[in-house]
Coordinates of C-alpha atoms in Angstrom, one line a residue:
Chain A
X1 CA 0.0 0.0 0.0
X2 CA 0.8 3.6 -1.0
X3 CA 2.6 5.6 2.1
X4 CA 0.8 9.0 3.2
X5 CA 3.5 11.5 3.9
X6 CA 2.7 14.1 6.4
X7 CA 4.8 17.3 6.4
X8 CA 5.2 19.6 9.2
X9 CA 8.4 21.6 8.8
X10 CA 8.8 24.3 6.5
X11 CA 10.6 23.8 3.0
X12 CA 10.4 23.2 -0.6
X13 CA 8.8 19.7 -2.4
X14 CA 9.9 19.3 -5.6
X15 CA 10.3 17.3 -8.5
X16 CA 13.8 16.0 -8.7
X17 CA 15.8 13.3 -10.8
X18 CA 12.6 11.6 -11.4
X19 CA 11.1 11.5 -7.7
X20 CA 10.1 13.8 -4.6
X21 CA 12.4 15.6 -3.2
X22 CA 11.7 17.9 0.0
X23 CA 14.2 20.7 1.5
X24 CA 14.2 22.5 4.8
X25 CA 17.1 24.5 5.9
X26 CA 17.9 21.5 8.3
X27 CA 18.2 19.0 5.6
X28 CA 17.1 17.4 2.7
X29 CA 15.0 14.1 1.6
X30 CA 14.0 11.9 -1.3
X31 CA 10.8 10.1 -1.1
X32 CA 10.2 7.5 -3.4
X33 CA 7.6 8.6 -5.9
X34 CA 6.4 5.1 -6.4
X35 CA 5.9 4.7 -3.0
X36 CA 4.1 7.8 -2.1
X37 CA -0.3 7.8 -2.2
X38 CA -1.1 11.1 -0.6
X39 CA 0.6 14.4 0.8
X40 CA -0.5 16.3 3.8
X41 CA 1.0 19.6 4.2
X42 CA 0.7 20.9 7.7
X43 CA 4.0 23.5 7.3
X44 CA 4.3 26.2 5.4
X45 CA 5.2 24.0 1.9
X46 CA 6.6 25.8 -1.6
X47 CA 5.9 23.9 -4.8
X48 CA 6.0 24.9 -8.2
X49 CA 4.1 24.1 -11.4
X50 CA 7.0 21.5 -12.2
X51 CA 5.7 19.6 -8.9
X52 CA 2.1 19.4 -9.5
X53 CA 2.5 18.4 -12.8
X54 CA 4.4 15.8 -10.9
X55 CA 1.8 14.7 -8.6
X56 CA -0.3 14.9 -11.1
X57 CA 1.0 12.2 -13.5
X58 CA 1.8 10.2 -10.1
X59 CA -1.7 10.4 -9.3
X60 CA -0.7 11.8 -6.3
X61 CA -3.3 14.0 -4.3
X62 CA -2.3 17.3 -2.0
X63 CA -4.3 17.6 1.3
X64 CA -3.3 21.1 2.8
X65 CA -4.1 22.5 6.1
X66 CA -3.6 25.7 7.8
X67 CA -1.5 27.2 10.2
X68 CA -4.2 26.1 12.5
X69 CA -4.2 22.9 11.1
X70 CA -7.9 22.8 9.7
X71 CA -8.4 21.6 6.6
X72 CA -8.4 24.2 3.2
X73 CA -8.0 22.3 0.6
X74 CA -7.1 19.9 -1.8
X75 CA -5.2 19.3 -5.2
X76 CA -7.4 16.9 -6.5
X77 CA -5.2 15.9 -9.7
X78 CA -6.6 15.3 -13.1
X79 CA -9.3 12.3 -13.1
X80 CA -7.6 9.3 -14.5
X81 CA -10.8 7.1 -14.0
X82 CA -12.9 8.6 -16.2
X83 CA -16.3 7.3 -16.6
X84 CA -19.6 9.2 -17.8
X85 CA -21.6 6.0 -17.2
X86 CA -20.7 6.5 -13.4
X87 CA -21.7 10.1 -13.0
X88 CA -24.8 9.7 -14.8
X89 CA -25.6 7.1 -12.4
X90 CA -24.1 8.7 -9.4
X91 CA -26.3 11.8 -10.8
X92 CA -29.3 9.5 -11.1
X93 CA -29.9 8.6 -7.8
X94 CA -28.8 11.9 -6.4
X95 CA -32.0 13.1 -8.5
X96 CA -34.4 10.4 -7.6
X97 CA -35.4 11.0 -4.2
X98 CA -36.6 8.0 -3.1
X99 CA -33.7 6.2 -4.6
X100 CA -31.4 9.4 -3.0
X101 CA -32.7 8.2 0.4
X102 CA -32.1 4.8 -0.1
X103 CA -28.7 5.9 -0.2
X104 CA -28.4 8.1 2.6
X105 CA -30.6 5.8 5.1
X106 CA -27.5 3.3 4.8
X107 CA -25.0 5.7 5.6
X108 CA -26.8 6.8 8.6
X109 CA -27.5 3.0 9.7
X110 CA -23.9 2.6 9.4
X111 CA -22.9 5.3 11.1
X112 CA -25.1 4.8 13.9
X113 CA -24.2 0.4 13.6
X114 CA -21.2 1.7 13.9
X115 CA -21.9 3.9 17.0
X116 CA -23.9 1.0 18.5
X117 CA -20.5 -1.3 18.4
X118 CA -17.7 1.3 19.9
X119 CA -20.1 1.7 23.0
X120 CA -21.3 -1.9 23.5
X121 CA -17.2 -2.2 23.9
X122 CA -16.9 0.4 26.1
X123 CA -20.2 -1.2 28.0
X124 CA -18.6 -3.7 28.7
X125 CA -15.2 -2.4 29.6
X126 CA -16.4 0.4 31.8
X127 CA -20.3 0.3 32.0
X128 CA -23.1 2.5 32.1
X129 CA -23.8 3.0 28.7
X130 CA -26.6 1.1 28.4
X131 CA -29.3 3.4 28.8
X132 CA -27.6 5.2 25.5
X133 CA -27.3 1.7 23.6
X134 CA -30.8 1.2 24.1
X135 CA -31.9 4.9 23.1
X136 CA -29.5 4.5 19.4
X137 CA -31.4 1.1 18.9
X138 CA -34.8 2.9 18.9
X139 CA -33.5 5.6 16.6
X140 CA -31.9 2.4 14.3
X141 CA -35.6 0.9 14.3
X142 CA -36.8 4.1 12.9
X143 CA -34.6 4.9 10.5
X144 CA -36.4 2.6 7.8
X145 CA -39.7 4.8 7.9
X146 CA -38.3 8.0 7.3
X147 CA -38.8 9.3 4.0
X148 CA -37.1 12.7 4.1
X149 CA -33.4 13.6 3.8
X150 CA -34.1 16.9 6.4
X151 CA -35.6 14.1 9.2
X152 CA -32.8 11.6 7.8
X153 CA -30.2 14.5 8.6
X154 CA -31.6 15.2 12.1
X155 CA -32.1 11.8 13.2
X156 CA -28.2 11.0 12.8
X157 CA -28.2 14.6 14.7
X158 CA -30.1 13.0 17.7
X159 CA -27.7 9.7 17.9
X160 CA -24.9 11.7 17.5
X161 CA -25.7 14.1 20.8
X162 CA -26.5 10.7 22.9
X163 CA -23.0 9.2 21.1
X164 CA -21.3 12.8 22.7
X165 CA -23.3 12.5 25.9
X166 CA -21.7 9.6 27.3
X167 CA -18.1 10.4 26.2
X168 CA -17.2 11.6 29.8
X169 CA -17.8 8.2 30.9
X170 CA -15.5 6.6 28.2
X171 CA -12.3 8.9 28.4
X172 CA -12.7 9.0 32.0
X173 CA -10.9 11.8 32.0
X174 CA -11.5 14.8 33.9
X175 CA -8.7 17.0 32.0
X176 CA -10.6 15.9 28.7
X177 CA -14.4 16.9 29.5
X178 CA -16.7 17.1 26.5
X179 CA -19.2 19.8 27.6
X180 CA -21.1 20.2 24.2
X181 CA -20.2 19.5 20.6
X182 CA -18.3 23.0 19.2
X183 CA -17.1 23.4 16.0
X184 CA -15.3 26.3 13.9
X185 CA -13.5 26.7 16.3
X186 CA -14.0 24.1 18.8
X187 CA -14.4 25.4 22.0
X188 CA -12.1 22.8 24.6
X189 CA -9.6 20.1 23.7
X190 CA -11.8 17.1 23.4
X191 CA -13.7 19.2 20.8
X192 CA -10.4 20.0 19.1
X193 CA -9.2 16.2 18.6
X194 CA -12.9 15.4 17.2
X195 CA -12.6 18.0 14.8
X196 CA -8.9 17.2 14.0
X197 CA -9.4 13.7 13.7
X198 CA -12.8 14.4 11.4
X199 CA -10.9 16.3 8.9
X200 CA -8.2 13.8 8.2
X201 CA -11.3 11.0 8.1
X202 CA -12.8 13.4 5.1
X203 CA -9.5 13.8 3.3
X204 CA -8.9 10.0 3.5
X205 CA -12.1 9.4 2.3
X206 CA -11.3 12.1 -0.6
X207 CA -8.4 10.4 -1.2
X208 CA -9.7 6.8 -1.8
X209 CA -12.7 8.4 -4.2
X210 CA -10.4 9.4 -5.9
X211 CA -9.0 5.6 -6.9
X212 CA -12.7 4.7 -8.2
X213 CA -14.7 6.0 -10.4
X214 CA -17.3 7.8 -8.6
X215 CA -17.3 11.5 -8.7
X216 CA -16.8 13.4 -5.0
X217 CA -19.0 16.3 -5.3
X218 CA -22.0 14.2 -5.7
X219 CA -22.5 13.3 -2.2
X220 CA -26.2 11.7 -1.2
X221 CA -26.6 12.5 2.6
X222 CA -25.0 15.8 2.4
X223 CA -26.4 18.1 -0.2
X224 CA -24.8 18.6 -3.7
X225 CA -23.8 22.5 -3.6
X226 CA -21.6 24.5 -5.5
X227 CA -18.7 25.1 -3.3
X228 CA -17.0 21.4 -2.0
X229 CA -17.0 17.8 -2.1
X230 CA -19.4 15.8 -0.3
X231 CA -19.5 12.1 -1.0
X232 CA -16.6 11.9 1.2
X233 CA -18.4 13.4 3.9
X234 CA -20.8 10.5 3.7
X235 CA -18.5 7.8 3.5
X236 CA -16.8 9.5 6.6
X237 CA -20.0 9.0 8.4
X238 CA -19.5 5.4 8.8
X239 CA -15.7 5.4 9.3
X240 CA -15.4 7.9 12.0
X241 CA -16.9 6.3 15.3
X242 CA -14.9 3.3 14.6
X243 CA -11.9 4.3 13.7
X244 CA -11.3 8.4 14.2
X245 CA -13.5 8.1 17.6
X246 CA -11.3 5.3 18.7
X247 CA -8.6 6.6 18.3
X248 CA -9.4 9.3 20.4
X249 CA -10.4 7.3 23.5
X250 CA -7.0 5.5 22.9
X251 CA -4.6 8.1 22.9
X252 CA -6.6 10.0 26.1
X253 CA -6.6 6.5 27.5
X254 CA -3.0 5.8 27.4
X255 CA -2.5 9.6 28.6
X256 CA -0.5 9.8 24.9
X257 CA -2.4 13.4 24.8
X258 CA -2.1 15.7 27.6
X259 CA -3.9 18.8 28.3
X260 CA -1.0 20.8 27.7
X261 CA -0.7 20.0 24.1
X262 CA -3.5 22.1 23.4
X263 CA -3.1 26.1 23.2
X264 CA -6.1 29.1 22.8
X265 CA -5.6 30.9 19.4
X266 CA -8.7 33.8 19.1
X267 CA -11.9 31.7 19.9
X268 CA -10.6 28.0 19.5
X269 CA -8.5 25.7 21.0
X270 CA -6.1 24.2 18.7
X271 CA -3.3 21.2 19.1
X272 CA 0.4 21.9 19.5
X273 CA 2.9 20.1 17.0
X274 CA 3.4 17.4 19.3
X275 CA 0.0 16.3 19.6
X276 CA -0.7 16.9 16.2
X277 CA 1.7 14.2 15.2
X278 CA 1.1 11.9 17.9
X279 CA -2.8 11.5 16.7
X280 CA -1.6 11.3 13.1
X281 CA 0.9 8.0 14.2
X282 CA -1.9 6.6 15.9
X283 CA -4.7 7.0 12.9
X284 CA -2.0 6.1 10.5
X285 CA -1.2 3.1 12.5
X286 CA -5.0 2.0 12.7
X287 CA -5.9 2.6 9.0
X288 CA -2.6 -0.3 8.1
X289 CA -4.5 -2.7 10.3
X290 CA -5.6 -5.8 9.1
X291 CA -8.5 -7.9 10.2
X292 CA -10.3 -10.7 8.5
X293 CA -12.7 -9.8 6.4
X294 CA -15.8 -11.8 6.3
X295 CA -16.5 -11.6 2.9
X296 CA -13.3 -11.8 1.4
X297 CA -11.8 -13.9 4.0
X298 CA -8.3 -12.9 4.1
X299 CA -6.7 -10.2 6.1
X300 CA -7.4 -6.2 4.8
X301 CA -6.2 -3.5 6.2
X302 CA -8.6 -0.6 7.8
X303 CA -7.7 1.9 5.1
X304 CA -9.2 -1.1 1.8
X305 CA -12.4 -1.7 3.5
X306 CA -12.9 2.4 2.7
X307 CA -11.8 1.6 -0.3
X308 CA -14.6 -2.0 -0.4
X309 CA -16.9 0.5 0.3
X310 CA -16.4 2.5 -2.4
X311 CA -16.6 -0.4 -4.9
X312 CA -19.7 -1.7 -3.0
X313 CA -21.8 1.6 -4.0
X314 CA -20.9 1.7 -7.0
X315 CA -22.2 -1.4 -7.6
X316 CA -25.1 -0.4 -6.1
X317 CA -25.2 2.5 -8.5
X318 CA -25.0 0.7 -11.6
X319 CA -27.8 -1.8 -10.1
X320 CA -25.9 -4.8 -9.2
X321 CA -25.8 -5.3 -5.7
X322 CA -28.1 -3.2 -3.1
X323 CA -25.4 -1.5 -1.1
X324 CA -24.9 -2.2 3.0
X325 CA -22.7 -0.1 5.2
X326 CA -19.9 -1.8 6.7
X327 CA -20.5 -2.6 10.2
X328 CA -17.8 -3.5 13.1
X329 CA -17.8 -6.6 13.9
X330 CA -16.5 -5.9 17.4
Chain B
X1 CA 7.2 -7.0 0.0
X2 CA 10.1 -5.6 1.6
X3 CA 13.6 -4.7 -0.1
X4 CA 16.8 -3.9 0.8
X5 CA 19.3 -3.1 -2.4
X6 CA 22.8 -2.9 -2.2
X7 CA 24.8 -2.0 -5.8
X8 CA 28.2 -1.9 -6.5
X9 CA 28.8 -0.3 -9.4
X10 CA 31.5 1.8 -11.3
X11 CA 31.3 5.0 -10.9
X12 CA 30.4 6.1 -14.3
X13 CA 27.2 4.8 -13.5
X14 CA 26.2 5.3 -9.6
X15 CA 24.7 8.5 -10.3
X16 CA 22.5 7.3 -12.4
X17 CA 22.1 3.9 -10.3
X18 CA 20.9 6.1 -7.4
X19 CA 18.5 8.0 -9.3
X20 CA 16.3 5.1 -10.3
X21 CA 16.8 3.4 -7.2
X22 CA 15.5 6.6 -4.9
X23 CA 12.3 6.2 -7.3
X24 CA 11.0 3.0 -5.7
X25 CA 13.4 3.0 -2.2
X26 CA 14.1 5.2 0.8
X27 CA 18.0 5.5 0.9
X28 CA 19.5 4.2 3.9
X29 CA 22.9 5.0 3.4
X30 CA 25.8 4.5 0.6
X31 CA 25.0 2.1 -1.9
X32 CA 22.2 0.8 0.2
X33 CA 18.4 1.1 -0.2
X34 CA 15.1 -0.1 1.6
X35 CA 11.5 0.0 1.5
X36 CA 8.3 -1.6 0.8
X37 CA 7.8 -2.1 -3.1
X38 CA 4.9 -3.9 -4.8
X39 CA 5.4 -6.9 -7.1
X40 CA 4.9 -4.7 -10.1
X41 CA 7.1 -2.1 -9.4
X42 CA 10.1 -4.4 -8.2
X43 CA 10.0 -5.9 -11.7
X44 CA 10.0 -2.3 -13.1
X45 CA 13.1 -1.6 -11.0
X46 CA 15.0 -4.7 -12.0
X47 CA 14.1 -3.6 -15.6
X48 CA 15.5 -0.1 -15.6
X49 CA 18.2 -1.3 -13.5
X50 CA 19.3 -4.5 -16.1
X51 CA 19.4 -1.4 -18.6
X52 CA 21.7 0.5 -16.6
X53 CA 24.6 -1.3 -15.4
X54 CA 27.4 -3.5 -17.2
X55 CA 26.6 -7.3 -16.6
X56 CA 30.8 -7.6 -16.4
X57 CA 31.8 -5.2 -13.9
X58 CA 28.5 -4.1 -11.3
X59 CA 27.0 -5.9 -8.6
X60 CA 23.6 -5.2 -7.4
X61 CA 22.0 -7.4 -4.8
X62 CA 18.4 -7.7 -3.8
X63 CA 17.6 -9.0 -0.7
X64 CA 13.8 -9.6 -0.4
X65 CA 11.4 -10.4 2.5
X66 CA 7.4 -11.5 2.4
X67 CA 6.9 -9.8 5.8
X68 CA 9.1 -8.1 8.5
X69 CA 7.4 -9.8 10.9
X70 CA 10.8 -11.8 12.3
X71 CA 13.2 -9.6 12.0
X72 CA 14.4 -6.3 13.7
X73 CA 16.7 -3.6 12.6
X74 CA 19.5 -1.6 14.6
X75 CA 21.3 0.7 13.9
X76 CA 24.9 1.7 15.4
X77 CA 26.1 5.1 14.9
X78 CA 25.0 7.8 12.7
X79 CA 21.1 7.6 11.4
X80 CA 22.0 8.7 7.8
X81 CA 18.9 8.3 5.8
X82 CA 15.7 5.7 5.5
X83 CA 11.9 5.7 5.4
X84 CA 10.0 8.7 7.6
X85 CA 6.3 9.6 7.2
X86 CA 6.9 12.6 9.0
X87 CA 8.7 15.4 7.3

């Protein structure tokens, strides 16, 4: 599998002698094109023309984040799977509501499946949470009837608060309290590692869309607008409680992540360097995981069952196979 | 798979040896290479490679693993180069 390199220090990337080459006044590095996926630029980066081109023919995709480290953008090189058959049928069900919400009801499901799994772990590791378990499984039972993407939206708004709720009780930590969900800027540090962990889960998603054929502004939960991608934002959906959210709970757990690796800047709180790339290790080290997949039946790692999914709607799309969410099956 | 390259070649053509290998590999130090490489691509490196050096007089050595699983790595001295996701 492709390596994601994450750069923090400030230099020049470049194309050089056939292959990446990044400076900083401390040193300087090769990477191996070949062996490169993705780019995410944390530091203040200088490319060129010459370099894009680069990543471009590499199929190489540029996540960059601000000083601030929320996301702002990405260079989403030249499609190289091209297929009008895809968008039309991508476009299709985006346009047909009821086949729209046929969509969008699994990505909910999954998301909230998904939900149902990471605290029937922590249940049963620290306890208490069953009064929430039972209150997501009454919103799961409804989910079928609703016919509406507006009710669809605010339904996965209601699990989500209960999901928050009880996240005291999982990080057991008093340094990390959760308070209430803030965003742009996040208001304490727990926020600030939700958000932070969310906006790599988007540009991973991007990233893997970008390696099928489906087109990521046409998203099916969140609205097709003018301005960004969204079809990533629903595949996020599923992925995050079980792999951005437990991440989270692992690196507060183990004490990885203190409360002085967070700083005030204006209204937020954001993460220091350190922190920064301490989450990043951990997610990168959870997306190479393998487990067994039932299906399949050999090992795949976290980051290919993104990928499955991908494949799985489109199949869905062209009418094959009636597309279901992955769930966790622990 | 995992590969670790080692090439001795005349020095007419190490330059040019380097350049292909830093392609595919993360250089670890002189004349020596490492990294993860798919099946494809270490057959494309093997071909650029066979059209670069003299069969008579250079040396290069492929040492290939399935996994890493049982094997470690030390190193004494200097850290002069190899793979980083962190930049």
């Amino acid at each position: 599998m492709k390596k994601t390199i994450y750069i923090f220090n400030d230099g020049q990337l470049k194309r050089k002698d056939n292959t990446l080459y990044f400076e900083t006044e401390a040193g300087k590095k090769y990477l191996p094109v070949e062996d490169v996926g993705e780019i995410m630029a944390f530091g203040e980066v200088t490319i060129n023309k010459k370099f894009l081109e680069f990543a471009s023919q590499k199929e190489i995709i540029v996540h960059y984040f601000s000083h601030y480290g929320y996301y702002m953008g990405t260079f989403y090189p030249r499609e190289h799977l091209n297929s009008g058959f895809m968008i039309l049928k991508q476009a299709e069900h985006y346009m047909d509501q009821a086949k729209r919400m046929a969509i969008a009801q699994q990505f909910v499901s999954g998301a909230a499946r998904n939900i149902r799994q990471v605290l029937r772990y922590y249940n049963n590791r620290v306890g208490g949470l069953t009064e929430t378990l039972n209150i997501i499984d009454r919103f799961i039972m409804t989910l079928d009837d609703i016919n509406d993407i507006n009710r669809l939206m605010a339904v996965e708004g209601n699990i989500r608060d209960h999901y928050y709720k009880v996240f005291d009780k999982i990080t057991r930590n008093p340094d990390f309290p959760f308070e209430e969900r803030t965003r742009r800027p996040p208001r304490n540090q727990l926020n600030t590692l939700i958000s932070f962990g969310n906006s790599l889960m988007y540009t991973i998603a991007l990233s893997e869309i970008y390696k099928t054929h489906l087109d990521p502004r046409i998203g099916f939960l969140h609205a097709t607008n003018f301005r960004r991608f969204t079809l990533n934002l629903d595949l996020a959906e599923i992925f995050k409680p079980i792999i951005v959210d437990r991440v989270i709970f692992s690196v507060l757990g183990k004490k990885m992540i203190t409360i002085n690796d967070f700083e005030s800047a204006g209204d937020g709180i954001i993460m220091k360097e350190r922190a920064k790339k301490i989450f990043i290790q951990e997610l990168d080290a959870k997306l190479k995981t393998t487990i067994k997949h039932k299906r399949i039946g050999r090992p795949v790692s976290y980051r290919r069952i993104i990928r499955l999914e991908l494949y799985k709607l489109e199949k869905h799309l062209i009418g094959e196979e009636t597309y279901e969410p992955f769930i966790a099956g622990w | 798979m995992f590969v670790i390259l080692v090439y001795d070649v005349n020095v007419k053509r190490v330059a040019k040896v380097l350049k292909t290998c830093r392609k595919y590999l993360n250089w670890v130090q002189n004349s020596v290479l490492e990294g993860e490489i798919s099946k494809a691509n270490y057959e494309k490196l093997r071909t650029e490679l066979r059209r670069i050096i003299d069969k008579e007089e250079d040396s290069v050595i492929f040492y290939t693993f399935r996994t890493l699983k049982y094997s470690s790595r030390e190193i004494m001295g200097v850290k002069k180069g190899g793979e980083e996701i962190f930049l």
